[in-house]
Short mmCIF file of C-alpha atoms (C1' of nucleotides) in Angstrom, two decimals:
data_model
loop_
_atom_site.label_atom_id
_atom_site.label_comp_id
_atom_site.label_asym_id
_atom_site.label_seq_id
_atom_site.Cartn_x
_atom_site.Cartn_y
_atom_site.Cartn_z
CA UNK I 10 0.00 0.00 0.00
CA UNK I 11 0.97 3.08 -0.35
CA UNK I 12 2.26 5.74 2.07
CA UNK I 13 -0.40 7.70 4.19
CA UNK I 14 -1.43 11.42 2.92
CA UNK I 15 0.73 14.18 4.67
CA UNK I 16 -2.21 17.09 5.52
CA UNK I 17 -1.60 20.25 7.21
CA UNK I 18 -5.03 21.72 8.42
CA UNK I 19 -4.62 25.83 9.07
CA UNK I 20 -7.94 26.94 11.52
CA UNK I 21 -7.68 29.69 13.82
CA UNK I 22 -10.31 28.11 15.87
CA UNK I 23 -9.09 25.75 17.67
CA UNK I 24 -12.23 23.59 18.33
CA UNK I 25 -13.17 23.09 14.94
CA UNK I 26 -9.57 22.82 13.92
CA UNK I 27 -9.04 19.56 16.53
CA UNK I 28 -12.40 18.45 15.10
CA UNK I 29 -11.23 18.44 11.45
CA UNK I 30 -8.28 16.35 12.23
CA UNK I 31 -10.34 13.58 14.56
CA UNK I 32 -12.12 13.62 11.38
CA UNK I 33 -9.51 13.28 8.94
CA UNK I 34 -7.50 10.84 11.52
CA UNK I 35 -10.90 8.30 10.95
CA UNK I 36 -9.11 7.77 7.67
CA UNK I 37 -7.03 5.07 7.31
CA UNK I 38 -4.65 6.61 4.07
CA UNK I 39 -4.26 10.43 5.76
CA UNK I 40 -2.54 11.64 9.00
CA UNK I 41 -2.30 15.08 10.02
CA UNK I 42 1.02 15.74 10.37
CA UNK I 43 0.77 19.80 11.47
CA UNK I 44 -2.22 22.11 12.55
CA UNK I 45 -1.27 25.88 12.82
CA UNK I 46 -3.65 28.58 14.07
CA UNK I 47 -2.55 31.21 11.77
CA UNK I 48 -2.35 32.02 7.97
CA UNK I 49 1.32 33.17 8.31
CA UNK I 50 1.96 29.97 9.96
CA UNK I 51 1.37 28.28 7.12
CA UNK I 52 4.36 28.00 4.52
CA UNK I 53 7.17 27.51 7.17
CA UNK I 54 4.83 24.60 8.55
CA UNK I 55 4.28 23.23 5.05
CA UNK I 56 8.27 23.48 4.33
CA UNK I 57 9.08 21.41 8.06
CA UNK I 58 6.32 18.58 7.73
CA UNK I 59 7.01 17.40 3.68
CA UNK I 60 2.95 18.09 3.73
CA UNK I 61 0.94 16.85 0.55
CA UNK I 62 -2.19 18.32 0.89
CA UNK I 63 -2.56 22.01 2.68
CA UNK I 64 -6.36 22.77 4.20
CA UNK I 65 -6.71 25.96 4.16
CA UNK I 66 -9.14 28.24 5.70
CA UNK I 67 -9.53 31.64 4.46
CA UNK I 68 -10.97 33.70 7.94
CA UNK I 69 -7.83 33.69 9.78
CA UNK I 70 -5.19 35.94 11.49
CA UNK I 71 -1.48 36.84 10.53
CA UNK I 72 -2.78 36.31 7.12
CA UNK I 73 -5.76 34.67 4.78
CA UNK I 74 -5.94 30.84 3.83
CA UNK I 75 -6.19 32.76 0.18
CA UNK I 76 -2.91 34.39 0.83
CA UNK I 77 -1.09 31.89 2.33
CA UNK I 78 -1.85 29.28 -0.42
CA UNK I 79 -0.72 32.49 -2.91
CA UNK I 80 2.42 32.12 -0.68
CA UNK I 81 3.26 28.38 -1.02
CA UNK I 82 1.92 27.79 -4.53
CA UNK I 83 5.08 30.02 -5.48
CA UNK I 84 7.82 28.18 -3.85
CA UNK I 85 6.09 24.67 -3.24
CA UNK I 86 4.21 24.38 -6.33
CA UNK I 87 3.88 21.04 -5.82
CA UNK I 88 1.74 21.00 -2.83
CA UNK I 89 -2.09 20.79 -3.37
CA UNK I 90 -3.69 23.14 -1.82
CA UNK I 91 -7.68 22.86 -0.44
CA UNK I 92 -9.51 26.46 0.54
CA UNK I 93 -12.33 25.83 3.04
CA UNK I 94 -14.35 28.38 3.98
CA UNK I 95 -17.50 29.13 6.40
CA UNK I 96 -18.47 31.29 3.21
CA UNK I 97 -19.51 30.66 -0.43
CA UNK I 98 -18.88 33.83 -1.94
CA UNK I 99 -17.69 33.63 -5.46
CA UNK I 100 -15.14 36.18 -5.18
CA UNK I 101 -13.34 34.36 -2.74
CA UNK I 102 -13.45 31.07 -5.34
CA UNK I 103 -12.09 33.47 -7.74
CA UNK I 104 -9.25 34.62 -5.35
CA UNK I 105 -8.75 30.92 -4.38
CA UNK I 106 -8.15 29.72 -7.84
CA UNK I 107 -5.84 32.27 -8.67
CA UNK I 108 -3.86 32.12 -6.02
CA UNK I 109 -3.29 28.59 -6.93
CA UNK I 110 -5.81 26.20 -5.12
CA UNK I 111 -6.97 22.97 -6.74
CA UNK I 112 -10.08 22.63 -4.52
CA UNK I 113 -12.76 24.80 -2.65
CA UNK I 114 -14.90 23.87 -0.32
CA UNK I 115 -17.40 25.35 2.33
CA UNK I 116 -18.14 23.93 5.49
CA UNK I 117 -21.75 23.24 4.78
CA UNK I 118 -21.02 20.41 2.54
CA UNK I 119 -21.24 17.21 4.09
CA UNK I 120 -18.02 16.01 5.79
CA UNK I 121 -17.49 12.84 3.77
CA UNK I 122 -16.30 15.64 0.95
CA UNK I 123 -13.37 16.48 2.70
CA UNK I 124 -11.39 13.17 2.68
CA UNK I 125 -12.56 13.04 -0.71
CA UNK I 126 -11.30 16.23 -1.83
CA UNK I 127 -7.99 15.48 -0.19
CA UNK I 128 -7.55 12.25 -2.15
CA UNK I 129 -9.03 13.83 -5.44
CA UNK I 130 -6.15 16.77 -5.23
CA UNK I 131 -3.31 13.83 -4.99
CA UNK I 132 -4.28 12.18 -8.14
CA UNK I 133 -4.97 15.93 -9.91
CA UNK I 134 -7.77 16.46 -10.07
CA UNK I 135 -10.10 19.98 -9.03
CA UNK I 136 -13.01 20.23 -6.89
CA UNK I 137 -14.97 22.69 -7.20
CA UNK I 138 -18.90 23.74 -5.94
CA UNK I 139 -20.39 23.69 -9.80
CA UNK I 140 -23.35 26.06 -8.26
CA UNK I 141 -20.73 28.22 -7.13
CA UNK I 142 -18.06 28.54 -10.31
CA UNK I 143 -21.33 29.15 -12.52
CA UNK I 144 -22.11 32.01 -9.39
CA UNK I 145 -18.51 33.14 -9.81
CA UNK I 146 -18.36 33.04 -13.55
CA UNK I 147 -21.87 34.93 -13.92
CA UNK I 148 -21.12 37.74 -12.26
CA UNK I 149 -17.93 38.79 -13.77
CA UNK I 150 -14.66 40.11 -11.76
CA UNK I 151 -14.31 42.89 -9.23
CA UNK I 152 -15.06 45.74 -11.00
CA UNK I 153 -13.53 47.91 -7.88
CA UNK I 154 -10.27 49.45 -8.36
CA UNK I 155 -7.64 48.70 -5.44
CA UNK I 156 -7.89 52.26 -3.86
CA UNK I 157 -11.85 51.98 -3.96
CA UNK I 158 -11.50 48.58 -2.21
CA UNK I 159 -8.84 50.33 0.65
CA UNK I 160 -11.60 52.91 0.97
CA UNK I 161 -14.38 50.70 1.57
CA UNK I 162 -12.24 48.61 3.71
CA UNK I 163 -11.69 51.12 6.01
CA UNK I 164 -15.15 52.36 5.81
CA UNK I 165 -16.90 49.18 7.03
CA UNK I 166 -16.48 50.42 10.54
CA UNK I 167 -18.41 53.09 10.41
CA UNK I 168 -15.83 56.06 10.34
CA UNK I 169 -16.03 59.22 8.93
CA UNK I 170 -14.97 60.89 5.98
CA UNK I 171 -12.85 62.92 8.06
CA UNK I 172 -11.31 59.49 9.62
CA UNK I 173 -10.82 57.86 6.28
CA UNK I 174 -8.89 60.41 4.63
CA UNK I 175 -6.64 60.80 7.63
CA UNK I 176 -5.81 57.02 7.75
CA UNK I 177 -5.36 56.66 4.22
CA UNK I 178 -3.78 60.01 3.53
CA UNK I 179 -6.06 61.54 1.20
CA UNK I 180 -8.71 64.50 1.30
CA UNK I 181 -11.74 64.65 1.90
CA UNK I 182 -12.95 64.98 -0.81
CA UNK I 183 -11.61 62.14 -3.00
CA UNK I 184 -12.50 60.19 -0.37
CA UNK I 185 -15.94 60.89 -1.11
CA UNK I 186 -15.21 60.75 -4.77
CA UNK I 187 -14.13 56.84 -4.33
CA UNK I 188 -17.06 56.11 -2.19
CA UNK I 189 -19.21 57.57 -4.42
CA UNK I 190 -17.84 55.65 -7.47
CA UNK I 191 -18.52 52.26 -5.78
CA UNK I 192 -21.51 53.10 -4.85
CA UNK I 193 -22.03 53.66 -8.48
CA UNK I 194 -20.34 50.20 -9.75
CA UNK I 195 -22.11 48.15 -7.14
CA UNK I 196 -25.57 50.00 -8.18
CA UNK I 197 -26.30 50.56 -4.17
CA UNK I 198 -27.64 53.67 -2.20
CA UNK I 199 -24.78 54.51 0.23
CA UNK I 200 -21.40 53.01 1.66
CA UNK I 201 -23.16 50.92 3.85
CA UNK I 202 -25.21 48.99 1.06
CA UNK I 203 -21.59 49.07 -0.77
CA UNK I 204 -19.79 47.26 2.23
CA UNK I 205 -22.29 44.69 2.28
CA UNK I 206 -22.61 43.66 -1.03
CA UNK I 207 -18.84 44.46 -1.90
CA UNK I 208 -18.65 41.84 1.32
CA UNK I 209 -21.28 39.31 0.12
CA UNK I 210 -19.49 39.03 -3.54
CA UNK I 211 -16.00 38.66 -1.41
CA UNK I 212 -14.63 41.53 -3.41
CA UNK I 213 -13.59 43.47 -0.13
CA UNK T 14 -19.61 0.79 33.98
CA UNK T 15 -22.34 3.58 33.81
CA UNK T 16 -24.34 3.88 30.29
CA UNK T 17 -22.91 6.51 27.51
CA UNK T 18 -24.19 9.81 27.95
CA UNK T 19 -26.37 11.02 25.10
CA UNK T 20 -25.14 14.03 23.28
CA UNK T 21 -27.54 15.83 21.06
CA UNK T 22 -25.14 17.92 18.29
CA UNK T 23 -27.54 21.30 16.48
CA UNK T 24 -25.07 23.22 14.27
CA UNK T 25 -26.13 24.06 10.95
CA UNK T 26 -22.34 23.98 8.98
CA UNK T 27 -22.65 20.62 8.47
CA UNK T 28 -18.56 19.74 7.96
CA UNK T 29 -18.01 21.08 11.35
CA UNK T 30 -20.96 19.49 13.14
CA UNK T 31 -19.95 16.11 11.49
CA UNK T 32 -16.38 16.88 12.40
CA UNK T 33 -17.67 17.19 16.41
CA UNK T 34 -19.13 13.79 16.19
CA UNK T 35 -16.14 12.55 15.20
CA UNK T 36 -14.31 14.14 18.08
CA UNK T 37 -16.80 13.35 20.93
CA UNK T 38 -16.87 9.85 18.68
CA UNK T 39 -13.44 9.45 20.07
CA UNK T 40 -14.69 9.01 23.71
CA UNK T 41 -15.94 5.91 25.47
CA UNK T 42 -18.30 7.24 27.46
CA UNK T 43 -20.28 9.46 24.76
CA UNK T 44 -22.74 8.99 22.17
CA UNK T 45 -23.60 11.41 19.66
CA UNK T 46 -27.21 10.14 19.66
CA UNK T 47 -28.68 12.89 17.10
CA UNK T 48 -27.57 15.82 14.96
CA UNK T 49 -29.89 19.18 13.40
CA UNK T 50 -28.79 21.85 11.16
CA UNK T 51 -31.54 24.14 12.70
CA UNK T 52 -32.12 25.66 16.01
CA UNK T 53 -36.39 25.15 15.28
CA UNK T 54 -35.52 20.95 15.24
CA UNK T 55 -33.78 20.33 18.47
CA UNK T 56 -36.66 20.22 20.74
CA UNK T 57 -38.53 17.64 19.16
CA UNK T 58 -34.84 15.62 18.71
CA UNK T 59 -34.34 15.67 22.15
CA UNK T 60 -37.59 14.52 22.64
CA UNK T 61 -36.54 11.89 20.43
CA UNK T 62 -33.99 10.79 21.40
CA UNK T 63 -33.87 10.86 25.41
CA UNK T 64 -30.88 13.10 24.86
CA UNK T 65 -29.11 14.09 28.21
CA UNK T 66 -27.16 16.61 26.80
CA UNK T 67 -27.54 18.86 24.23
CA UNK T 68 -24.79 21.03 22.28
CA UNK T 69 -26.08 24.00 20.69
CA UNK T 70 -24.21 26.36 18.35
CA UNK T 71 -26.01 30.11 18.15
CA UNK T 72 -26.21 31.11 14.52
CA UNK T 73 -28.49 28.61 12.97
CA UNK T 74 -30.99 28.94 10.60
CA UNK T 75 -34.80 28.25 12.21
CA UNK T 76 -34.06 29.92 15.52
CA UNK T 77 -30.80 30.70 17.79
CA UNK T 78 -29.38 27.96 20.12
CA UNK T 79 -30.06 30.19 22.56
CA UNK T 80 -33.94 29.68 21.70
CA UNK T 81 -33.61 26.50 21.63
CA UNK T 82 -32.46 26.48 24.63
CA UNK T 83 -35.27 28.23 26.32
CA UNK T 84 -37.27 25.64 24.59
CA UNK T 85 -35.48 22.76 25.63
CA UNK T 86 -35.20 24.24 29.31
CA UNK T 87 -39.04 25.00 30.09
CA UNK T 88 -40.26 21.64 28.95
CA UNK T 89 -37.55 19.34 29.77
CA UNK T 90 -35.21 21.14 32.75
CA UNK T 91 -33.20 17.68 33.35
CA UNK T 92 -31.54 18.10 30.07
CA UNK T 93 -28.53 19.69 30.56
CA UNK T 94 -27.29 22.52 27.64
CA UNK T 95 -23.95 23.78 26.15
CA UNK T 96 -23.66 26.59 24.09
CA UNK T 97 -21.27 26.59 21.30
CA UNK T 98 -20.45 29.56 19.88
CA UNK T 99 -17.97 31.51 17.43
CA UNK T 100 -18.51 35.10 19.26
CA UNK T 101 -17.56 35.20 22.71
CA UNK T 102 -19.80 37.86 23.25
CA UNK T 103 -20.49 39.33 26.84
CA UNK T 104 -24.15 39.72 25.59
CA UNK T 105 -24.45 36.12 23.96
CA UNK T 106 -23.21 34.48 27.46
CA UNK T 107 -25.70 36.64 29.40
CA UNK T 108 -28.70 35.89 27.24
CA UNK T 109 -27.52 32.00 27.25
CA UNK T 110 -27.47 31.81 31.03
CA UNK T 111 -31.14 33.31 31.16
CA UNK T 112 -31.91 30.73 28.77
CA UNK T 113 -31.17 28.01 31.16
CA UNK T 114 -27.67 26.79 29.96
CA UNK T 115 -25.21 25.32 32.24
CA UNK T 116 -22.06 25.92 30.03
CA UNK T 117 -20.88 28.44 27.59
CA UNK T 118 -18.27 27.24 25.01
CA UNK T 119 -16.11 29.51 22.64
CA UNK T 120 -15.14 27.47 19.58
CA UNK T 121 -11.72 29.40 19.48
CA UNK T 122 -11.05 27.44 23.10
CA UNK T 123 -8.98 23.74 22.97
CA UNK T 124 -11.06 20.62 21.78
CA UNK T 125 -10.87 18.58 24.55
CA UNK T 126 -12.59 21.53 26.67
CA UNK T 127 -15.79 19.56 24.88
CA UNK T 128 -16.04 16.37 26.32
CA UNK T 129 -14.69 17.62 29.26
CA UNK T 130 -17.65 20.44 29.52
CA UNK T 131 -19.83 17.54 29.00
CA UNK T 132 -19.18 15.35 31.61
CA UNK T 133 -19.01 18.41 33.70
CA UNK T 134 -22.91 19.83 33.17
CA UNK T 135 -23.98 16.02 33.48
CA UNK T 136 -22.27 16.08 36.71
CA UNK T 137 -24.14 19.52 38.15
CA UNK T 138 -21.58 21.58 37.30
CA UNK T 139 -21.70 24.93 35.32
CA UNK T 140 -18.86 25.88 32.61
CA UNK T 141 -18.03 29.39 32.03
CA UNK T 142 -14.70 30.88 30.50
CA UNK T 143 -14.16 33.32 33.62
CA UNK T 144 -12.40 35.83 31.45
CA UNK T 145 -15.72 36.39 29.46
CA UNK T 146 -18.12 35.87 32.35
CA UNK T 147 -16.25 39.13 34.14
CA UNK T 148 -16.35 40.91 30.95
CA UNK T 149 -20.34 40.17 30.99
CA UNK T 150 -20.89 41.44 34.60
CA UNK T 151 -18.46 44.11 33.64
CA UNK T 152 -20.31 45.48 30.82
CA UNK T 153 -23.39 45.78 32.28
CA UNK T 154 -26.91 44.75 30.88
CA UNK T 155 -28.23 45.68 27.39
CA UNK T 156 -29.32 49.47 27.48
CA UNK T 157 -31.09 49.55 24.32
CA UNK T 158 -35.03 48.90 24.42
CA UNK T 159 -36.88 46.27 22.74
CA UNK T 160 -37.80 49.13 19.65
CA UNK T 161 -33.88 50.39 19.44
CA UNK T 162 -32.69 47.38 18.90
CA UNK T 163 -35.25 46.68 15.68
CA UNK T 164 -34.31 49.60 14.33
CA UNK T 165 -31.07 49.20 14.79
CA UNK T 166 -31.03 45.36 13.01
CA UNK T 167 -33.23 46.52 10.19
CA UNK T 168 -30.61 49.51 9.76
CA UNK T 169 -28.12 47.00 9.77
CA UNK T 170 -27.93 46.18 5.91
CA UNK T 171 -27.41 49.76 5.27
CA UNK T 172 -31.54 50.48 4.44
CA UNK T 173 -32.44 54.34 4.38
CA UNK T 174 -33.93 55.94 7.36
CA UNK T 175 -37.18 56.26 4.74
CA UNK T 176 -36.90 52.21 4.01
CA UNK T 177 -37.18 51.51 8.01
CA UNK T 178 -39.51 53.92 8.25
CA UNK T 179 -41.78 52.26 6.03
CA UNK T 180 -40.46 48.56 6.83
CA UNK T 181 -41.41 49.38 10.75
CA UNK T 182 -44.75 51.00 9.98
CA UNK T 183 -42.64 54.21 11.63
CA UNK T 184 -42.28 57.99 10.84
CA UNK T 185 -39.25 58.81 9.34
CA UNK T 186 -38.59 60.98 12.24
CA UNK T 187 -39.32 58.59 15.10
CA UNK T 188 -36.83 56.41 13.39
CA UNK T 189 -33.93 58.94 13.47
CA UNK T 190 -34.85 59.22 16.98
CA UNK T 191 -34.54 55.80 17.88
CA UNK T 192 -31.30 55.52 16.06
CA UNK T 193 -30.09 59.08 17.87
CA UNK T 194 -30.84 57.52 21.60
CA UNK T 195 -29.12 54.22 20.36
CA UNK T 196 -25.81 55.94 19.16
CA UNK T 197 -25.85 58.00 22.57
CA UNK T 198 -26.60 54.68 25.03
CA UNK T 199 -23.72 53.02 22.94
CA UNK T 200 -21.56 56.39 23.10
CA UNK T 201 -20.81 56.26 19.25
CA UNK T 202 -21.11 58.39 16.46
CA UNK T 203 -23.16 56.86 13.62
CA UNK T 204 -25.36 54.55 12.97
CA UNK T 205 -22.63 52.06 11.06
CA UNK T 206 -20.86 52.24 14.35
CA UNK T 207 -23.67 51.57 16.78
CA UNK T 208 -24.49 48.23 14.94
CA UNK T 209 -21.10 47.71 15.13
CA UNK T 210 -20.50 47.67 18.82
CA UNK T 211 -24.20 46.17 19.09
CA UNK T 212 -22.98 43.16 17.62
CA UNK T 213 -20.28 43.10 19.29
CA UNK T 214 -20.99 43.18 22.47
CA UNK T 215 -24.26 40.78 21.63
CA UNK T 216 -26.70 43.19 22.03
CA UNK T 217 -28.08 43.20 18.61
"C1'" DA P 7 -52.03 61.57 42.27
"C1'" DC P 8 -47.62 62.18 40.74
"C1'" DT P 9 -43.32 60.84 38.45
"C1'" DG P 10 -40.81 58.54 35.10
"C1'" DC P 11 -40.18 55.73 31.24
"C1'" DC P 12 -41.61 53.83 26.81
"C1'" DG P 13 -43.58 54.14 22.17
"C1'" DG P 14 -44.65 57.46 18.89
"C1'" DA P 15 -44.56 61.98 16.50
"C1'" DT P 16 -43.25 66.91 14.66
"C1'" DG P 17 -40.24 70.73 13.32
"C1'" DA P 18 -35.92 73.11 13.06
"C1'" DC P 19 -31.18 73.06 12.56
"C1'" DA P 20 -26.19 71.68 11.76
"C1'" DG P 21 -23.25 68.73 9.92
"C1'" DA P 22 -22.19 64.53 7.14
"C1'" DT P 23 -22.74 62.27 2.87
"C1'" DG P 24 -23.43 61.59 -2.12
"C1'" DT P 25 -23.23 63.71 -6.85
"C1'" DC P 26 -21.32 66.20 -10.46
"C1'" DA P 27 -18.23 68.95 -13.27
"C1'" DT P 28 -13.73 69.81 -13.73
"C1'" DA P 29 -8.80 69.60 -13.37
"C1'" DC P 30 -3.88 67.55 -13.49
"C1'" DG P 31 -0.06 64.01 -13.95
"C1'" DG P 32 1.12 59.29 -14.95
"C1'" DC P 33 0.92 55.19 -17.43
"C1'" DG P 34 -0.43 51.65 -20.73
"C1'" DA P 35 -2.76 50.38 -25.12
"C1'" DA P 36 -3.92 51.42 -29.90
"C1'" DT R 10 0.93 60.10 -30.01
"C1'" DT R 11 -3.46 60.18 -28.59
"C1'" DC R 12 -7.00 57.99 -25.86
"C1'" DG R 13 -8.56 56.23 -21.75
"C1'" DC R 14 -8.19 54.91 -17.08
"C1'" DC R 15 -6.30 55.50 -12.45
"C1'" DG R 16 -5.15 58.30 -8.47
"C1'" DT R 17 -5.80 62.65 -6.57
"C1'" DA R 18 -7.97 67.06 -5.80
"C1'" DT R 19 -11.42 71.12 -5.56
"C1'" DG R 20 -15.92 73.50 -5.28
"C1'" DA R 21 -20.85 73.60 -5.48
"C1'" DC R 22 -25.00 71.53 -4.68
"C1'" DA R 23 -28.81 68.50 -2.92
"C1'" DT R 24 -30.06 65.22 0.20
"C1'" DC R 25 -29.49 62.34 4.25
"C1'" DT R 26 -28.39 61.89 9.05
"C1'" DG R 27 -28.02 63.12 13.83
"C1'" DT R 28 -29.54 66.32 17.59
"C1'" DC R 29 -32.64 68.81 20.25
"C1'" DA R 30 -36.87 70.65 22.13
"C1'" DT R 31 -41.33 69.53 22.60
"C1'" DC R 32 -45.50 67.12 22.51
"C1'" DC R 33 -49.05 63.12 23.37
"C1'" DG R 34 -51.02 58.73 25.47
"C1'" DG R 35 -50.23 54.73 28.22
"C1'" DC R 36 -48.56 52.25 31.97
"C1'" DA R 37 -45.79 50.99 36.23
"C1'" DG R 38 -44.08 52.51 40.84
"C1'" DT R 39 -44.36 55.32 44.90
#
DNA sequence: ACTGCCGGATGACAGATGTCATACGGCGAA
DNA sequence: TTCGCCGTATGACATCTGTCATCCGGCAGT
């Protein structure tokens, strides 16, 4: 037979982390050979265990699931990487797949998937929600520029124009300008519609 | 050898409630005797099942755990209740403990915290992270009235003060009032913010 | 009976927010 | 090179939001 899957699970909470790997440990052909808390915990753990399959969630601190797989896909391209997230938004399948992950799943789909995505990554293949790549293809990329997205970002709080264009160095006005422009692209009434929505397509 | 004790699981992501059963699977003396992906179906499981304690997660789909705690309290007080939650909100462990429950999990603490709360409640004892039960007594109880905090959840997804207005069966005025006593009781400065801290602190 | 609080409402006012036209420099594509 | 887009900025304007004073009816405590 051959030689059990290497899997690194990456959870900041450290419930359903443990709970993942008693699942994963039910299978004979996979051991979880590292668990780290924290996105920028990832690579160096990756690099010390010889892992074959990274799981990957994206809500985490130090840095996202999404960014950390960007971050070993360069150096380790061999490593498959699996995105699971609490959230189906299709921006963030987007963001996964570019950054170099070969499956996406969210933690609504039965558990049974998640052996079976590990095992499907080895021999090459993708998985993928089809609902949500025909969500993510539909409706189109980000159509916020990278300022607009800082703005809004910094926004979601609740502060003021006055606040924003302190922290992000601008004036007043052109913070208002960007605000107002994607409130425009994301056809909503204020910044707080924007947020939500920019939020919902995971374009934030 | 006394009988298993008979764990009820409700949590609606269904990878990490399956992902539980495989943890508490992993103890002798429990049996995960039933699992529901929404708070409106654990009563009648319990029923079921002769469940002697029941793990309830708060955001589900149907109603909170928290209501389904109440439920689960006022007709059947011998079953003992954990909540399981994501937010360690002051506000969430208050409203829990009026509910009836005898321990208050954060999903961010270590796994084996789980079985161990268990076995705990079953024995007559109560399980509270200390940390966030001072921070509850600290904070004080919820200031906002019943009305505030409507307005404040409908203004939530960014609606116009004319939407709630007309979603409330409310003049447009009375709502800006509401909203202007909530922002002072929560000592911020805009509406964005007082949801904010609302949700925060479980108040919402 | 009086006091206070809640739900509900109005009107006036100040300040924040959203829109629009316009401008400039840089940079990449045609 | 010219066109278009991005980042940045200004000023003017209309509308939205937040505050305040004030009012009413109802209901719970004292």
């Amino acid at each position: 037979m051959s030689p059990t899957i290497k899997v690194l699970l990456a959870e900041d909470q450290s419930m359903v982390r443990e709970a993942l790997a008693a699942l994963l440990g039910l299978e004979d052909d996979i051991e979880v050979v590292a668990q780290v808390a924290r996105g920028d915990e990832v690579l160096t753990a990756v690099r010390e265990h010889g892992v074959d399959v990274a799981l990957l969630d994206i809500e985490m601190p130090g840095c996202t699931g999404i960014e950390a797989a960007a971050q070993v896909h360069k150096v380790l391209p061999a490593v498959k990487l699996v995105v699971l997230t609490t959230f189906g938004r299709p921006g963030y399948l987007r963001s996964a797949m570019e950054a170099g992950a070969d499956a996406f799943l969210v933690k609504d789909a039965p558990a049974a998937q998640l052996a079976a995505a590990v095992r499907k990554v080895l021999a090459g293949e993708r998985v993928i929600d089809p609902t949500l790549a025909a969500a993510a293809l539909a409706e189109g990329a980000n159509p916020l520029t990278e300022r607009e997205r800082e703005v809004l970002r910094a926004a979601a709080d609740g502060s003021t124009n006055a606040e924003l264009a302190a922290a992000l160095h601008l004036s007043q006005g052109t913070v208002r300008n960007y605000l107002s422009t994607a409130i425009q692209k994301l056809a909503v009434r204020n910044r707080a519609e924007a947020v939500r929505t920019a939020r919902e397509k995971g374009w934030l």
